[in-house]
Amino acid sequence: MSDVEGYVATIVGALKAGDVQAAERIVLDAGGPFFAFTLGYETLDEIFSAAPEGIAQESEIFLVAMCFSLVKHGRARRAKALLYDEGRTFTPSYIFILTELMVHIHLGERVDKKQLKAWEQLEGRLPLGEHLFSGLYYNSMLVVYARLNMLSEARMIAAQALETYEKAKQPYLQFFIHLHLADFAIVEGKLRPAKQHLKAAERFFKIANICISSERELCEALWLTLDFEAGEFRHIPERAAKIRQALVEGDSWSEIFIEVSRIGALSIYYLEGRKKACAFLQECQVDFHRRHGDFSLAIEAIQAHIEHIDGLHDQANFFLYDLDKAAMYSPTGIVISETMSLKLNPESVLEKFTLDERNVRSNVMSELARAAVAQSEKQRAKMRQHVENAIRIAAHENMASIFLEYREVVSKVSSQLATGKFARGHKRLAYFAKQVHRIIRKSYIAPKEFQKYNMSAQQLRILNALQDGGSNKKIAVNL
């Protein structure tokens, strides 16, 4: 019998005998409340099946273990109900607060300043030398900081999480930290670092050799996001729907769910049109509520964004008018809302803009917005210059789909950039310019019965506008 089997057999024996205190002592010896990380998740069912009814109200250690198991299997609301059961007979310790924090991030609930301060102070209560506890705390706080769009703080605490997980010998948990870091990099348009973090995540996942619920889908979601950013999205809608279902039933966090919703909806829009994209988002909103117990303002932002791209600017204006960014709780949602603001009010937004070397996405968007302003002022040379600047910045990260945000502007010069002297002597830049031109040209969708006529991009734009009920005046303005 192995050490793990010995521990499990002894815990089960104590529980069957009704000696909860003896079982707790064995659990503490086996690694403490988060003993699943040392004994293995597969042991939890056997242990819980032997536990007496109501043990979660009597024992903090077993309550924590049950909550963690529930969260891993997509039942965070059930875990929250256990935490706040009024029949609890023990006095909560720092372990309880840490578990409360972990359940909170899986539900994706609102964060107030009082909560944030209490969680930040929790670090001082953690026992020295308990690397697993510290790692779980840093892991949870990086998610909180990310949801508040405090990405610099999230990255710093992610480094602490990696260090403590390394000391605790927990490659499975290091896998999750690299997923988060990849997600942060994608939000800022740093796609090459994102790929590096994803490869590191896969390496740690292989070392850990543990798969409990939706780990593979979490990883695939981020690889699909990189595909989308590169302008390769034909395969995304089908995969995004399946991944979304896995995230509802398994392990996930709100931001990864929103990212899957974004790439799935935008891919559908560029492949099949606005109506199907909005129908997909409605399904996402229902599933988000099932998984997290609330509706997502970020998913509403994605829908408003798609309507704006499709020429329905009033809907985007209405959304932004009522928007409270502090209630967004999503870096992706904030990026989308800022993109809409930039497109609707470019001059006022650009006045406040400062170049940020860390944020490639915002730098590309600012150049494209300046190109749009130059176009409206009939300054064609200036417009082209700003599009060229955007292509130079984005090419390093292979971030092609961002040009679809301003396809009406970029399409006026993209064919010239793809074939002219702009990128002469720079193979990578020339290839990227051609890639952008190809993606924009293919992004105008005609109904299947019209596709055989090989319509031009301009004709497709008019056809799309007519399909959506646009008046002649409205179509002329948009064109």
Coordinates of C-alpha atoms in Angstrom, one line a residue:
M1 CA 0.0 0.0 0.0
S2 CA 1.4 3.5 -1.0
D3 CA 1.5 6.4 1.4
V4 CA -1.5 8.0 -0.3
E5 CA -3.5 4.9 -0.1
G6 CA -2.5 4.5 3.6
Y7 CA -3.6 8.1 4.4
V8 CA -6.9 7.7 2.5
A9 CA -7.7 4.4 4.2
T10 CA -7.0 5.8 7.7
I11 CA -9.1 8.9 7.0
V12 CA -12.0 6.8 5.7
G13 CA -11.7 4.5 8.7
A14 CA -11.8 7.4 11.2
L15 CA -14.8 8.9 9.4
K16 CA -16.7 5.7 9.3
A17 CA -16.1 5.3 13.1
G18 CA -17.6 8.8 13.6
D19 CA -14.2 10.2 14.9
V20 CA -14.1 13.5 12.9
Q21 CA -11.3 14.9 15.1
A22 CA -9.1 12.0 14.4
A23 CA -9.8 12.3 10.6
E24 CA -8.9 16.0 10.8
R25 CA -5.5 15.2 12.5
I26 CA -4.7 12.7 9.7
V27 CA -5.7 15.3 7.0
L28 CA -3.4 17.9 8.7
D29 CA -0.6 15.5 8.6
A30 CA -1.4 14.7 4.9
G31 CA -1.1 18.4 3.8
G32 CA -3.9 20.3 5.5
P33 CA -7.2 21.6 4.3
F34 CA -6.1 21.5 0.6
F35 CA -5.0 17.9 0.9
A36 CA -6.4 17.1 -2.5
F37 CA -3.2 18.6 -3.9
T38 CA -1.1 16.1 -2.0
L39 CA -3.4 13.1 -2.0
G40 CA -4.9 13.6 -5.4
Y41 CA -8.4 14.8 -6.4
E42 CA -9.5 11.2 -7.2
T43 CA -9.4 10.5 -3.5
L44 CA -12.0 13.1 -2.5
D45 CA -15.0 11.0 -3.6
E46 CA -13.9 8.1 -1.5
I47 CA -13.3 10.3 1.5
F48 CA -16.6 12.3 1.2
S49 CA -18.7 9.1 0.8
A50 CA -17.5 7.9 4.2
A51 CA -18.1 11.3 5.9
P52 CA -21.0 11.7 8.2
E53 CA -23.9 14.0 7.2
G54 CA -23.3 17.6 8.2
I55 CA -19.5 17.3 8.4
A56 CA -19.2 20.6 6.5
Q57 CA -20.9 22.4 9.4
E58 CA -18.7 20.7 12.0
S59 CA -15.3 20.7 10.4
E60 CA -13.6 23.7 8.7
I61 CA -11.0 21.3 7.1
F62 CA -13.7 19.2 5.4
L63 CA -15.8 22.2 4.5
V64 CA -12.8 23.7 2.6
A65 CA -12.1 20.4 0.8
M66 CA -15.8 20.1 -0.2
C67 CA -15.9 23.6 -1.5
F68 CA -12.7 23.1 -3.5
S69 CA -14.1 20.0 -5.1
L70 CA -17.4 21.7 -6.0
V71 CA -15.6 24.6 -7.6
K72 CA -13.5 22.3 -9.7
H73 CA -16.6 20.7 -11.1
G74 CA -18.5 23.9 -12.0
R75 CA -20.6 24.1 -8.8
A76 CA -19.3 27.3 -7.2
R77 CA -22.8 28.4 -6.2
R78 CA -23.2 25.2 -4.2
A79 CA -19.8 25.9 -2.6
K80 CA -20.9 29.4 -1.6
A81 CA -24.1 28.0 0.0
L82 CA -22.0 25.6 2.1
L83 CA -19.7 28.5 3.2
Y84 CA -22.6 30.6 4.4
D85 CA -24.6 27.8 6.0
E86 CA -26.0 29.2 9.3
G87 CA -25.6 25.8 11.0
R88 CA -21.8 26.1 11.1
T89 CA -20.5 25.2 14.6
F90 CA -16.7 26.1 14.2
T91 CA -15.0 29.5 14.4
P92 CA -13.8 30.5 10.9
S93 CA -10.0 31.0 10.5
Y94 CA -7.8 32.5 7.7
I95 CA -8.4 29.2 5.8
F96 CA -12.1 30.0 5.6
I97 CA -11.4 33.5 4.3
L98 CA -9.0 32.1 1.7
T99 CA -11.7 29.6 0.6
E100 CA -14.2 32.4 0.4
L101 CA -11.9 34.3 -1.9
M102 CA -11.4 31.2 -4.1
V103 CA -15.1 30.7 -4.4
H104 CA -15.6 34.4 -5.2
I105 CA -13.3 34.4 -8.2
H106 CA -15.0 31.3 -9.7
L107 CA -18.4 33.0 -9.4
G108 CA -17.0 36.2 -10.8
E109 CA -18.9 38.3 -8.3
R110 CA -18.6 42.1 -7.8
V111 CA -15.7 43.4 -5.7
D112 CA -16.0 46.3 -3.4
K113 CA -13.2 48.3 -1.7
K114 CA -13.9 46.8 1.7
Q115 CA -13.6 43.3 0.4
L116 CA -10.4 44.1 -1.5
K117 CA -8.8 45.6 1.5
A118 CA -9.7 42.5 3.7
W119 CA -8.3 40.1 1.1
E120 CA -5.1 42.1 0.7
Q121 CA -4.6 42.0 4.5
L122 CA -5.2 38.2 4.5
E123 CA -1.6 37.7 3.3
G124 CA -0.3 38.7 6.8
R125 CA -2.3 36.0 8.4
L126 CA -1.0 33.1 6.3
P127 CA 1.5 30.8 8.1
L128 CA 5.1 31.2 7.2
G129 CA 6.5 28.2 5.2
E130 CA 3.1 27.1 3.9
H131 CA 3.9 27.6 0.3
L132 CA 0.7 25.9 -1.0
F133 CA -1.4 28.3 1.1
S134 CA 0.5 31.3 -0.1
G135 CA 0.4 30.2 -3.7
L136 CA -3.4 29.7 -3.6
Y137 CA -3.7 33.2 -2.1
Y138 CA -1.5 34.8 -4.8
N139 CA -3.4 32.8 -7.5
S140 CA -6.8 34.1 -6.2
M141 CA -5.6 37.7 -5.9
L142 CA -4.2 37.9 -9.4
V143 CA -7.7 37.0 -10.7
V144 CA -9.2 39.7 -8.5
Y145 CA -6.7 42.3 -9.7
A146 CA -7.3 41.2 -13.3
R147 CA -11.1 41.6 -13.0
L148 CA -10.4 45.2 -11.7
N149 CA -8.2 45.8 -14.7
M150 CA -5.2 46.2 -12.5
L151 CA -3.0 44.1 -14.8
S152 CA 0.4 45.3 -13.5
E153 CA -0.5 44.3 -10.0
A154 CA -1.9 41.0 -11.4
R155 CA 1.4 40.2 -13.2
M156 CA 3.5 41.0 -10.1
I157 CA 1.5 38.7 -7.9
A158 CA 1.5 36.0 -10.6
A159 CA 5.3 35.9 -10.3
Q160 CA 4.9 35.3 -6.5
A161 CA 2.4 32.6 -7.2
L162 CA 4.8 30.8 -9.6
E163 CA 7.6 31.0 -7.1
T164 CA 5.6 29.6 -4.2
Y165 CA 4.0 26.9 -6.3
E166 CA 7.5 25.9 -7.4
K167 CA 8.5 25.6 -3.7
A168 CA 5.4 23.6 -3.0
K169 CA 6.1 21.3 -6.0
Q170 CA 2.8 22.0 -7.6
P171 CA 3.2 21.9 -11.5
Y172 CA -0.6 21.5 -11.9
L173 CA -1.1 25.0 -10.3
Q174 CA 1.8 26.5 -12.2
F175 CA -0.2 25.5 -15.3
F176 CA -3.0 27.8 -14.3
I177 CA -0.7 30.8 -13.6
H178 CA 0.7 30.6 -17.1
L179 CA -2.8 30.5 -18.5
H180 CA -3.6 33.7 -16.7
L181 CA -0.4 35.4 -17.8
A182 CA -1.2 34.3 -21.4
D183 CA -4.6 35.9 -21.1
F184 CA -3.2 39.2 -19.8
A185 CA -0.7 39.3 -22.7
I186 CA -3.6 38.7 -25.2
V187 CA -5.6 41.6 -23.7
E188 CA -2.6 43.9 -24.3
G189 CA -1.9 42.6 -27.7
K190 CA 1.4 40.9 -26.8
L191 CA 0.7 37.7 -28.7
R192 CA 4.3 36.4 -28.8
P193 CA 4.6 36.4 -25.0
A194 CA 1.1 34.9 -24.8
K195 CA 2.3 31.9 -26.9
Q196 CA 5.3 31.5 -24.6
H197 CA 3.1 31.3 -21.6
L198 CA 0.8 28.9 -23.3
K199 CA 3.6 26.6 -24.2
A200 CA 4.9 26.8 -20.5
A201 CA 1.3 26.0 -19.3
E202 CA 1.2 22.9 -21.6
R203 CA 4.6 21.8 -20.3
F204 CA 3.5 22.0 -16.6
F205 CA 0.2 20.3 -17.4
K206 CA 2.2 17.4 -18.9
I207 CA 4.5 17.2 -15.9
A208 CA 1.6 17.3 -13.5
N209 CA -0.3 14.5 -15.4
I210 CA -3.6 15.6 -13.8
C211 CA -6.8 16.4 -15.6
I212 CA -9.8 16.9 -13.4
S213 CA -12.4 18.7 -15.6
S214 CA -11.9 21.3 -18.3
E215 CA -8.1 22.0 -18.2
R216 CA -7.6 21.1 -21.9
E217 CA -10.5 23.3 -22.9
L218 CA -9.1 26.2 -21.0
C219 CA -5.8 25.9 -22.8
E220 CA -7.6 25.4 -26.2
A221 CA -9.7 28.6 -25.5
L222 CA -6.5 30.7 -25.4
W223 CA -5.0 29.0 -28.5
L224 CA -8.2 29.8 -30.3
T225 CA -8.0 33.4 -29.2
L226 CA -4.5 33.6 -30.7
D227 CA -5.9 32.1 -34.0
F228 CA -8.6 34.8 -34.0
E229 CA -6.1 37.6 -33.4
A230 CA -4.1 36.3 -36.4
G231 CA -7.3 36.4 -38.5
E232 CA -7.8 32.7 -38.7
F233 CA -11.4 32.2 -37.4
R234 CA -13.3 29.8 -39.7
H235 CA -12.8 26.9 -37.2
I236 CA -13.6 29.0 -34.1
P237 CA -17.4 29.1 -33.9
E238 CA -17.9 25.3 -33.6
R239 CA -15.0 24.9 -31.1
A240 CA -16.0 27.9 -29.1
A241 CA -19.5 26.5 -28.5
K242 CA -18.1 23.2 -27.3
I243 CA -15.5 24.9 -25.0
R244 CA -18.2 27.1 -23.6
Q245 CA -20.2 24.0 -22.5
A246 CA -17.1 22.5 -20.9
L247 CA -16.4 25.7 -19.0
V248 CA -20.0 25.7 -17.7
E249 CA -19.7 22.2 -16.3
G250 CA -16.0 22.3 -15.2
D251 CA -13.3 24.6 -14.0
S252 CA -13.2 28.1 -15.3
W253 CA -13.2 31.8 -14.4
S254 CA -15.3 34.7 -15.7
E255 CA -12.6 36.3 -17.9
I256 CA -11.9 33.2 -19.9
F257 CA -15.6 32.7 -20.4
I258 CA -15.9 36.3 -21.7
E259 CA -12.9 35.7 -24.0
V260 CA -14.5 32.6 -25.6
S261 CA -17.7 34.6 -26.0
R262 CA -15.8 37.4 -27.8
I263 CA -13.9 35.3 -30.3
G264 CA -16.9 33.1 -31.0
A265 CA -19.3 35.9 -31.6
L266 CA -16.9 38.0 -33.7
S267 CA -16.0 35.0 -35.8
I268 CA -19.6 34.2 -36.4
Y269 CA -20.2 37.9 -37.3
Y270 CA -17.5 37.9 -39.9
L271 CA -18.5 34.5 -41.3
E272 CA -22.3 34.6 -41.1
G273 CA -23.5 38.0 -40.1
R274 CA -24.8 40.0 -37.1
K275 CA -28.0 38.1 -36.3
K276 CA -26.3 34.8 -35.8
A277 CA -23.5 36.4 -33.8
C278 CA -26.1 38.1 -31.5
A279 CA -27.9 34.8 -31.1
F280 CA -24.6 33.1 -30.1
L281 CA -24.1 35.9 -27.5
Q282 CA -27.5 35.3 -26.0
E283 CA -26.6 31.7 -25.4
C284 CA -23.3 32.8 -23.9
Q285 CA -25.2 35.1 -21.5
V286 CA -27.5 32.3 -20.4
D287 CA -24.5 30.0 -19.8
F288 CA -22.6 32.7 -18.0
H289 CA -25.5 33.0 -15.6
R290 CA -25.6 29.3 -15.1
R291 CA -21.9 29.1 -14.3
H292 CA -21.4 32.4 -12.4
G293 CA -24.9 33.2 -11.0
D294 CA -25.1 36.7 -12.7
F295 CA -25.2 38.3 -16.1
S296 CA -22.1 39.7 -17.7
L297 CA -21.8 43.4 -18.6
A298 CA -18.8 42.5 -20.8
I299 CA -21.0 40.1 -22.9
E300 CA -23.4 43.0 -23.4
A301 CA -20.5 45.1 -24.5
I302 CA -19.5 42.5 -27.1
Q303 CA -23.0 42.7 -28.6
A304 CA -23.0 46.5 -28.6
H305 CA -19.6 46.3 -30.3
I306 CA -20.8 44.0 -33.0
E307 CA -23.8 46.2 -33.7
H308 CA -21.5 49.2 -34.0
I309 CA -19.2 47.4 -36.5
D310 CA -22.4 46.6 -38.4
G311 CA -23.3 50.3 -38.7
L312 CA -25.8 50.4 -35.8
H313 CA -24.1 53.2 -34.0
D314 CA -27.0 54.2 -31.8
Q315 CA -26.9 50.9 -29.9
A316 CA -23.3 51.5 -29.1
N317 CA -24.0 55.0 -28.0
F318 CA -26.8 53.9 -25.7
F319 CA -24.6 51.2 -24.2
L320 CA -21.7 53.6 -23.5
Y321 CA -24.1 56.3 -22.1
D322 CA -25.3 54.0 -19.4
L323 CA -21.9 52.2 -18.8
D324 CA -20.3 52.1 -15.4
K325 CA -16.8 50.8 -16.2
A326 CA -16.2 50.1 -12.5
A327 CA -18.9 47.4 -12.7
M328 CA -17.4 45.8 -15.8
Y329 CA -15.1 43.4 -13.9
S330 CA -13.4 42.3 -17.1
P331 CA -10.2 43.6 -18.9
T332 CA -11.7 42.3 -22.2
G333 CA -14.9 44.1 -21.6
I334 CA -13.1 47.3 -20.8
V335 CA -11.0 47.0 -24.0
I336 CA -14.2 46.6 -26.0
S337 CA -15.9 49.5 -24.5
E338 CA -12.8 51.7 -24.9
T339 CA -12.7 50.6 -28.6
M340 CA -16.3 51.7 -29.1
S341 CA -15.5 55.1 -27.4
L342 CA -12.5 55.6 -29.6
K343 CA -14.5 54.9 -32.8
L344 CA -17.4 57.1 -31.8
N345 CA -15.5 60.0 -30.3
P346 CA -11.9 59.7 -31.7
E347 CA -10.8 63.3 -31.2
S348 CA -11.7 63.5 -27.5
V349 CA -10.3 60.1 -26.7
L350 CA -7.0 60.7 -28.6
E351 CA -6.4 63.9 -26.8
K352 CA -6.0 61.9 -23.6
F353 CA -4.0 59.1 -25.2
T354 CA -0.4 58.4 -24.2
L355 CA 1.8 55.8 -25.9
D356 CA 2.3 52.7 -23.7
E357 CA 5.0 50.3 -24.8
R358 CA 3.4 47.5 -22.8
N359 CA 0.0 47.8 -24.5
V360 CA 0.4 47.0 -28.2
R361 CA -3.3 46.7 -28.8
S362 CA -4.1 50.3 -27.7
N363 CA -1.1 51.6 -29.7
V364 CA -2.5 50.0 -32.9
M365 CA -6.0 51.2 -32.2
S366 CA -4.8 54.8 -31.7
E367 CA -3.1 54.8 -35.1
L368 CA -6.2 53.3 -36.8
A369 CA -8.4 55.9 -35.0
R370 CA -6.1 58.7 -36.3
A371 CA -6.4 57.2 -39.8
A372 CA -10.2 57.4 -39.5
V373 CA -10.0 61.0 -38.5
A374 CA -7.7 61.8 -41.4
Q375 CA -10.1 60.0 -43.8
S376 CA -13.0 62.1 -42.5
E377 CA -10.9 65.2 -43.1
K378 CA -10.1 64.0 -46.7
Q379 CA -6.3 63.8 -45.9
R380 CA -5.5 60.6 -47.8
A381 CA -1.7 60.7 -47.4
K382 CA -2.0 61.2 -43.6
M383 CA -4.6 58.4 -43.4
R384 CA -2.3 56.0 -45.3
Q385 CA 0.6 57.0 -43.0
H386 CA -1.3 56.1 -39.9
V387 CA -2.5 52.8 -41.4
E388 CA 1.2 52.0 -42.2
N389 CA 2.2 52.8 -38.6
A390 CA -0.5 50.5 -37.3
I391 CA 0.7 47.7 -39.6
R392 CA 4.3 48.1 -38.5
I393 CA 3.3 47.9 -34.8
A394 CA 0.9 44.9 -35.3
A395 CA 3.1 42.9 -37.6
H396 CA 5.6 42.1 -34.8
E397 CA 2.8 40.3 -32.9
N398 CA 1.0 39.0 -36.0
M399 CA -2.2 40.8 -34.7
A400 CA -4.2 40.9 -37.9
S401 CA -7.9 40.8 -37.0
I402 CA -7.7 44.1 -35.1
F403 CA -7.7 45.8 -38.6
L404 CA -11.3 44.6 -39.0
E405 CA -12.3 47.2 -36.4
Y406 CA -11.5 49.8 -39.0
R407 CA -12.0 47.8 -42.2
E408 CA -13.8 50.7 -43.9
V409 CA -10.7 52.8 -43.6
V410 CA -8.0 50.1 -44.0
S411 CA -9.7 48.7 -47.1
K412 CA -9.0 51.9 -49.0
V413 CA -5.3 51.4 -48.9
S414 CA -4.7 47.8 -47.9
S415 CA -4.4 46.5 -51.5
Q416 CA -1.7 49.2 -52.3
L417 CA 0.2 48.4 -49.1
A418 CA 0.1 44.7 -49.9
T419 CA 1.6 45.2 -53.4
G420 CA 3.4 48.6 -53.2
K421 CA 6.8 49.8 -52.0
F422 CA 5.6 50.2 -48.3
A423 CA 7.1 46.8 -47.3
R424 CA 9.6 46.4 -50.1
G425 CA 12.7 44.6 -48.7
H426 CA 10.8 43.5 -45.6
K427 CA 9.4 40.0 -46.2
R428 CA 7.6 39.7 -42.9
L429 CA 6.0 43.1 -43.2
A430 CA 5.0 42.5 -46.8
Y431 CA 3.4 39.1 -45.9
F432 CA 1.6 40.7 -43.0
A433 CA 0.2 43.5 -45.2
K434 CA -1.1 40.9 -47.6
Q435 CA -2.6 39.0 -44.8
V436 CA -4.5 42.1 -43.5
H437 CA -5.8 42.9 -47.0
R438 CA -7.0 39.3 -47.5
I439 CA -8.8 39.2 -44.1
I440 CA -10.6 42.5 -44.7
R441 CA -11.6 41.4 -48.2
K442 CA -13.1 38.2 -46.9
S443 CA -14.8 39.8 -44.0
Y444 CA -17.8 41.1 -46.0
I445 CA -20.3 38.3 -46.1
A446 CA -22.9 37.7 -48.8
P447 CA -25.8 35.3 -48.5
K448 CA -25.0 31.9 -50.0
E449 CA -27.3 32.4 -53.0
F450 CA -25.3 35.5 -53.9
Q451 CA -21.8 34.2 -53.4
K452 CA -21.6 32.6 -56.9
Y453 CA -21.7 36.1 -58.4
N454 CA -18.2 37.0 -57.1
M455 CA -19.4 40.4 -55.8
S456 CA -16.9 43.2 -54.9
A457 CA -16.3 44.3 -51.3
Q458 CA -18.2 47.5 -51.9
Q459 CA -21.2 45.6 -53.3
L460 CA -21.1 43.2 -50.3
R461 CA -21.1 46.2 -47.9
I462 CA -24.2 47.6 -49.5
L463 CA -25.9 44.2 -49.6
N464 CA -25.2 43.7 -45.9
A465 CA -26.6 47.1 -45.0
L466 CA -29.8 46.4 -47.0
Q467 CA -30.1 43.0 -45.3
D468 CA -30.2 44.7 -41.9
G469 CA -32.8 47.2 -43.0
G470 CA -30.6 50.3 -43.5
S471 CA -32.0 53.3 -45.4
N472 CA -30.2 54.7 -48.4
K473 CA -29.1 57.7 -46.4
K474 CA -27.8 55.5 -43.6
I475 CA -25.9 53.3 -46.0
A476 CA -24.3 56.3 -47.7
V477 CA -23.1 57.7 -44.4
N478 CA -21.6 54.3 -43.4
L479 CA -19.8 54.0 -46.8

